[in-house]
C-alpha positions as a Markdown table, in Angstrom:
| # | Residue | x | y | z |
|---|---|---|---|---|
| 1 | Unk | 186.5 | 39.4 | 44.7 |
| 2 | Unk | 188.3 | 41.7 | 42.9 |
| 3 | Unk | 191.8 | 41.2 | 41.9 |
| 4 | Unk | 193.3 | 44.6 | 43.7 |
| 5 | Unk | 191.4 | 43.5 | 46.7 |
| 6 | Unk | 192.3 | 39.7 | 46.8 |
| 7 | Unk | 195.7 | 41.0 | 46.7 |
| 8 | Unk | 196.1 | 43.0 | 49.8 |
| 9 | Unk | 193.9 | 40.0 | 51.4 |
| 10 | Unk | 196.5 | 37.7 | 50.6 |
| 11 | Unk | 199.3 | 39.7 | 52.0 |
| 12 | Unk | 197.7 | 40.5 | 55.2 |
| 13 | Unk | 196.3 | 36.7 | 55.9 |
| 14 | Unk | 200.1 | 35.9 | 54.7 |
| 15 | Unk | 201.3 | 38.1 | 57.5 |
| 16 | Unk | 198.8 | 36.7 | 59.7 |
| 17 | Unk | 200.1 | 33.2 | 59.5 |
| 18 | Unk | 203.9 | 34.1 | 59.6 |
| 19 | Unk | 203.4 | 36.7 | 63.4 |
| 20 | Unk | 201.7 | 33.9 | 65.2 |
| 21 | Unk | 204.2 | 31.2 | 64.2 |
| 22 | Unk | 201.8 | 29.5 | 61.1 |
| 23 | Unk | 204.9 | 29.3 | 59.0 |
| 24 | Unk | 208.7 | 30.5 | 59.3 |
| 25 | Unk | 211.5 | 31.7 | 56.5 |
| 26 | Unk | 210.4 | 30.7 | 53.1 |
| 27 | Unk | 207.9 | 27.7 | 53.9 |
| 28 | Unk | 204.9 | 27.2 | 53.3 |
| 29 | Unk | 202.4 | 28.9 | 50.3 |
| 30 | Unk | 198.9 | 30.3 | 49.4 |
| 31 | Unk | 197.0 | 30.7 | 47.0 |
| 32 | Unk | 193.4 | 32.0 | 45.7 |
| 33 | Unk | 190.9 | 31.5 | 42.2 |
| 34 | Unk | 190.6 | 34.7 | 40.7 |
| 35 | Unk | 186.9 | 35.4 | 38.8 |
| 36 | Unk | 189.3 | 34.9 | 35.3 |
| 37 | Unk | 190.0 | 31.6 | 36.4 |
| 38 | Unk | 193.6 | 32.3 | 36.5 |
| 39 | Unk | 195.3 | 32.1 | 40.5 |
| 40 | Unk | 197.6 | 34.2 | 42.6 |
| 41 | Unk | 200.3 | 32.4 | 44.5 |
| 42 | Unk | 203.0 | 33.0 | 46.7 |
| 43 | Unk | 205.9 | 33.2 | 44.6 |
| 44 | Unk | 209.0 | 31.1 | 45.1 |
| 45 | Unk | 211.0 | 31.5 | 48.4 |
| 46 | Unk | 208.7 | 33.8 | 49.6 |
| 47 | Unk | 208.2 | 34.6 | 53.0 |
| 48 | Unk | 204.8 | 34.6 | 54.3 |
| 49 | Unk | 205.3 | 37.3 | 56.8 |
| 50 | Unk | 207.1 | 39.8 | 53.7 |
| 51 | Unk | 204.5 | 39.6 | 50.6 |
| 52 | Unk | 204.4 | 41.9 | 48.0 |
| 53 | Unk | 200.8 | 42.2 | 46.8 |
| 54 | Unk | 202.4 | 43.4 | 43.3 |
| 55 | Unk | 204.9 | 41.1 | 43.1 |
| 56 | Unk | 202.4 | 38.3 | 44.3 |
| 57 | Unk | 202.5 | 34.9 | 40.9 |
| 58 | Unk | 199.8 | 35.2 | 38.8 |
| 59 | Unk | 199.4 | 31.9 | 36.8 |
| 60 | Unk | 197.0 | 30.4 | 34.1 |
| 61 | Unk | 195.1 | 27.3 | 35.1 |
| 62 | Unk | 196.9 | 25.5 | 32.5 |
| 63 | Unk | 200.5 | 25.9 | 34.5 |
| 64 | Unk | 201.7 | 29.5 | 32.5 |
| 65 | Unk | 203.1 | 31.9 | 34.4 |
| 66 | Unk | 200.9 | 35.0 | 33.3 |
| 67 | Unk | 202.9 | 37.9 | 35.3 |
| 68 | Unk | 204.7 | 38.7 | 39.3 |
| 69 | Unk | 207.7 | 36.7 | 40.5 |
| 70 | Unk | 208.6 | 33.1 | 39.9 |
| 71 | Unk | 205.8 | 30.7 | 41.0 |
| 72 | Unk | 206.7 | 28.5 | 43.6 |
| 73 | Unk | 207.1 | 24.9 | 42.1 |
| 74 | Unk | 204.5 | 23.8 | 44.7 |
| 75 | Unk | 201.6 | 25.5 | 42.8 |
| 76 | Unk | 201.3 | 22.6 | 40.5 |
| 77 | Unk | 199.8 | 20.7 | 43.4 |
| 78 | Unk | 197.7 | 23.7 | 43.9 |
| 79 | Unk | 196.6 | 23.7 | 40.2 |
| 80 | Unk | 195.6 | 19.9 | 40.5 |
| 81 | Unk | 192.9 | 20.8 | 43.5 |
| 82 | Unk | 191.5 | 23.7 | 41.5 |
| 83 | Unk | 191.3 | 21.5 | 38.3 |
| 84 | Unk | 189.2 | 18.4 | 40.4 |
| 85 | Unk | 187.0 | 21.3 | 42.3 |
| 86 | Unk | 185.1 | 23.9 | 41.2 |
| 87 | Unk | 184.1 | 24.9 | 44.3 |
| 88 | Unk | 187.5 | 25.7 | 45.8 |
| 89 | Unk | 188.8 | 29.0 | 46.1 |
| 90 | Unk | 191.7 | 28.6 | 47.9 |
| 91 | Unk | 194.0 | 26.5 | 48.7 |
| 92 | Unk | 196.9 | 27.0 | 51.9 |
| 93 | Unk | 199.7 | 25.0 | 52.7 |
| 94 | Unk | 201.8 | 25.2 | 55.7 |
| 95 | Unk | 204.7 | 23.9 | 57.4 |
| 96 | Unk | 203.0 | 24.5 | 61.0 |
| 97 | Unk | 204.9 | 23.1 | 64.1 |
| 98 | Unk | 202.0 | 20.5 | 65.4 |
| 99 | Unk | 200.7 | 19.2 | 61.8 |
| 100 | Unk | 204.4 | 18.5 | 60.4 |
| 101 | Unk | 205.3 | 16.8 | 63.8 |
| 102 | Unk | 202.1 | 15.1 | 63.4 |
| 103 | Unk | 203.0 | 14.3 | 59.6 |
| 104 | Unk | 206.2 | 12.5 | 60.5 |
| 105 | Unk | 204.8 | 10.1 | 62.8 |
| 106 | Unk | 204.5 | 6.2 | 61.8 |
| 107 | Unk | 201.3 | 4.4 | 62.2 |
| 108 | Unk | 198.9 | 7.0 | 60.8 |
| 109 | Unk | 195.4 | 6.2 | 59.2 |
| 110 | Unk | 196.1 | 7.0 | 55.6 |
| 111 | Unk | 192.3 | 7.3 | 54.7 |
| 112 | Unk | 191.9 | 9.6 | 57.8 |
| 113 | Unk | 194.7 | 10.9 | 60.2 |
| 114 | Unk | 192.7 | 12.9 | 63.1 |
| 115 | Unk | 189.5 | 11.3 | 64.0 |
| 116 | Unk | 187.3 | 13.5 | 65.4 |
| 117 | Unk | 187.2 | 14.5 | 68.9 |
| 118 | Unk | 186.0 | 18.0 | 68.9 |
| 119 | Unk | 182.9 | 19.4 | 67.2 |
| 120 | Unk | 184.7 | 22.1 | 65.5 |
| 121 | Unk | 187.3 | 19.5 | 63.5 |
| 122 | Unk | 184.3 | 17.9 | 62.2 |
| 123 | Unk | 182.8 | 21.2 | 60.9 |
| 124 | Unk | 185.7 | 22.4 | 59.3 |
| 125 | Unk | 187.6 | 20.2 | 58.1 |
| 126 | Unk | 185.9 | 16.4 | 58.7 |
| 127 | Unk | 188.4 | 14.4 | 57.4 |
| 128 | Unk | 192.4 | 14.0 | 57.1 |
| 129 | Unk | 193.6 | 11.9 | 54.2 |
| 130 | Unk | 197.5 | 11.3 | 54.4 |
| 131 | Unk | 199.2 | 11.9 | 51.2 |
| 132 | Unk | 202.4 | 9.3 | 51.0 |
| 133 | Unk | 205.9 | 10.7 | 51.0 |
| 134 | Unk | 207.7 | 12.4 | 47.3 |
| 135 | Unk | 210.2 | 15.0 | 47.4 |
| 136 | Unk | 208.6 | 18.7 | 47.6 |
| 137 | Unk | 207.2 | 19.8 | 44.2 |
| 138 | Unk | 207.6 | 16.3 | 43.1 |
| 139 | Unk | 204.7 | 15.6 | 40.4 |
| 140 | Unk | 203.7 | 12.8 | 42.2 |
| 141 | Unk | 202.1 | 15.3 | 45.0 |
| 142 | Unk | 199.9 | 17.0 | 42.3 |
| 143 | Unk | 199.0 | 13.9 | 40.8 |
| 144 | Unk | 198.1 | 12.0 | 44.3 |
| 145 | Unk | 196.1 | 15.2 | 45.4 |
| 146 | Unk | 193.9 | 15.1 | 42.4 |
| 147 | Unk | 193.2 | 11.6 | 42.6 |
| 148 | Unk | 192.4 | 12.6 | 46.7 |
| 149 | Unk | 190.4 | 16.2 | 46.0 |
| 150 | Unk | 187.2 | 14.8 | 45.8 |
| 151 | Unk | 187.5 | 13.0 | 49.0 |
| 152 | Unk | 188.1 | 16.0 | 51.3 |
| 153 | Unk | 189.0 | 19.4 | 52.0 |
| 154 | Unk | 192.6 | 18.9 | 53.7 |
| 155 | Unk | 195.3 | 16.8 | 53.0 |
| 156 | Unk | 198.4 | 16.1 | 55.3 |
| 157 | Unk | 201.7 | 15.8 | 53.3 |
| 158 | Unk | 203.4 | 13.0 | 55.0 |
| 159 | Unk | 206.7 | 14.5 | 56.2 |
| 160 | Unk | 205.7 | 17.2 | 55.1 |
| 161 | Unk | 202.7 | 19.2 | 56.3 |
| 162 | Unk | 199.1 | 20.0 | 55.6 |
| 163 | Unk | 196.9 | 21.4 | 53.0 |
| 164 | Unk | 193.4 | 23.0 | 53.6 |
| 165 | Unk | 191.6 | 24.3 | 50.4 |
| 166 | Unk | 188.6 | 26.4 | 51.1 |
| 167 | Unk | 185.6 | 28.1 | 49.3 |
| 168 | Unk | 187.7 | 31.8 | 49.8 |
| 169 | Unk | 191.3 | 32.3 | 51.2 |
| 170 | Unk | 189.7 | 33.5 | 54.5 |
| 171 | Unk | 188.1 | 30.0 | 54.7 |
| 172 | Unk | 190.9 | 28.1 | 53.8 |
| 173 | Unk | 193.1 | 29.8 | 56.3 |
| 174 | Unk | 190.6 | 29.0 | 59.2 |
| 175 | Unk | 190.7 | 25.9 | 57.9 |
| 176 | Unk | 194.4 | 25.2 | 58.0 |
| 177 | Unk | 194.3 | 26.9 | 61.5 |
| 178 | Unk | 191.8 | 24.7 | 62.8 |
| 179 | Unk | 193.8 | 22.0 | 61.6 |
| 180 | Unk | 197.1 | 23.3 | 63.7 |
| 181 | Unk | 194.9 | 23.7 | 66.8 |
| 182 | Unk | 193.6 | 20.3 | 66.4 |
| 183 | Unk | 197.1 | 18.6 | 66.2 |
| 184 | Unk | 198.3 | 20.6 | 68.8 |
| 185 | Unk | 195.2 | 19.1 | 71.3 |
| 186 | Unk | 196.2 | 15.5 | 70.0 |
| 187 | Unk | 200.2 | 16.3 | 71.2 |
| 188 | Unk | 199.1 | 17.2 | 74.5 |
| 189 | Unk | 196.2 | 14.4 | 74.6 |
| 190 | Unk | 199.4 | 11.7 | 74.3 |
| 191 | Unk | 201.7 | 13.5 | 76.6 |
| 192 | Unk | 199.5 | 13.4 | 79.4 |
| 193 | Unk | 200.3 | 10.0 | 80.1 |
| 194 | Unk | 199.3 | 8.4 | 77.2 |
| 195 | Unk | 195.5 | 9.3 | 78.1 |
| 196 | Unk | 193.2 | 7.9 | 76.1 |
| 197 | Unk | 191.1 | 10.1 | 73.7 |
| 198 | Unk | 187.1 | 10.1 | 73.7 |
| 199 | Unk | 186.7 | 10.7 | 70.3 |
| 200 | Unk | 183.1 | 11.4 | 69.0 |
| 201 | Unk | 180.9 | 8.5 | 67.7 |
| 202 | Unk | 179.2 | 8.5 | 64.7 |
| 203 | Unk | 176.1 | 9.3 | 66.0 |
| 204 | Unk | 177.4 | 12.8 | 67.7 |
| 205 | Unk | 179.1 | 13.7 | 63.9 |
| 206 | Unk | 176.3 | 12.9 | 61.9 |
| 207 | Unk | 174.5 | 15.3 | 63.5 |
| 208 | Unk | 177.1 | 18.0 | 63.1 |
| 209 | Unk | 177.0 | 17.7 | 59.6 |
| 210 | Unk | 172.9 | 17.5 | 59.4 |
């Protein structure tokens, strides 16, 4: 896509995310692969809902900032995903209500947090790996993220909140939606008193993915 054009797609999906309550303030960032191999980024402190697509961070794979405001110090996680997969485009993290309740919770399956139980979980996303607590834009994040990328397409920040990568921005937000919605079912799943889930065997997902 071309650069111009990938910039005004970025503003709107940004906007997008910030009216229907995807992320608030400053929280939260996006980013997308340009042909170049270079990235744009949310800048620091930016708000979703406000982007500027000329003011949007436009930064070298190796970490330079090559023009627009201040990257955001979370792109360095961002930058470790690209590095591990060529075939991601873009990569969205959020601070959405139902996956950062869901991300402070104790207990969780650190090799997979949601198992499936609807078809359209599997097909998106498949599997939830939970990334272990550091301080935001901690190095530790980029570092456990590319040790993870191979291993999935989303990642859920413990205490934090998730991370969906995607083969184009538009993917990778449907993604990260998909990933709200899901966590969001699971909420009202346990406060229904405490009904038990029918989550999908192995048989039904296999053939979802065949």
């Amino acid at each position: 896509m071309h650069e111009t054009k990938l910039r005004q797609e970025m503003v709107a999906l940004g906007a997008s995310l910030f009216n229907r309550g995807f992320s608030v303030g400053g929280g939260g960032n996006i980013s997308a692969r340009l042909a170049d191999g270079s990235i744009l980024a949310t800048p620091t402190n930016s708000c979703l809902g406000r982007l500027d697509a000329e003011r949007l961070a436009k930064v070298g794979m190796d970490g330079e900032q090559l023009a627009g405001d201040r990257m955001s110090k979370e792109v360095a996680f961002h930058l470790a995903l690209y590095r591990e997969r060529p075939d991601c485009g873009a990569v969205v993290h959020l601070h959405s209500t139902y996956m950062t309740a869901l991300s402070c919770c104790e207990g969780l399956d650190a090799d997979n947090v949601i198992r499936p139980f609807t078809p359209y979980y599997v097909m998106r996303v498949g599997k939830l790996p939970l990334i272990p607590y550091y301080k935001p834009g901690s190095k530790e994040i980029a570092e456990e993220l590319r040790s993870r990328a191979k291993d999935a397409t989303a990642f859920l920040l413990a205490n934090h909140g998730p991370v969906a990568t995607g083969p184009t921005l538009a993917e990778a937000v449907n993604n990260a939606e998909e990933l709200e919605e899901t966590a969001k079912l699971l909420f009202i799943l346990w406060a229904a008193n405490g009904q038990r889930i029918r989550h999908l065997s192995d048989v039904e997902v296999a053939t979802l993915r065949a």
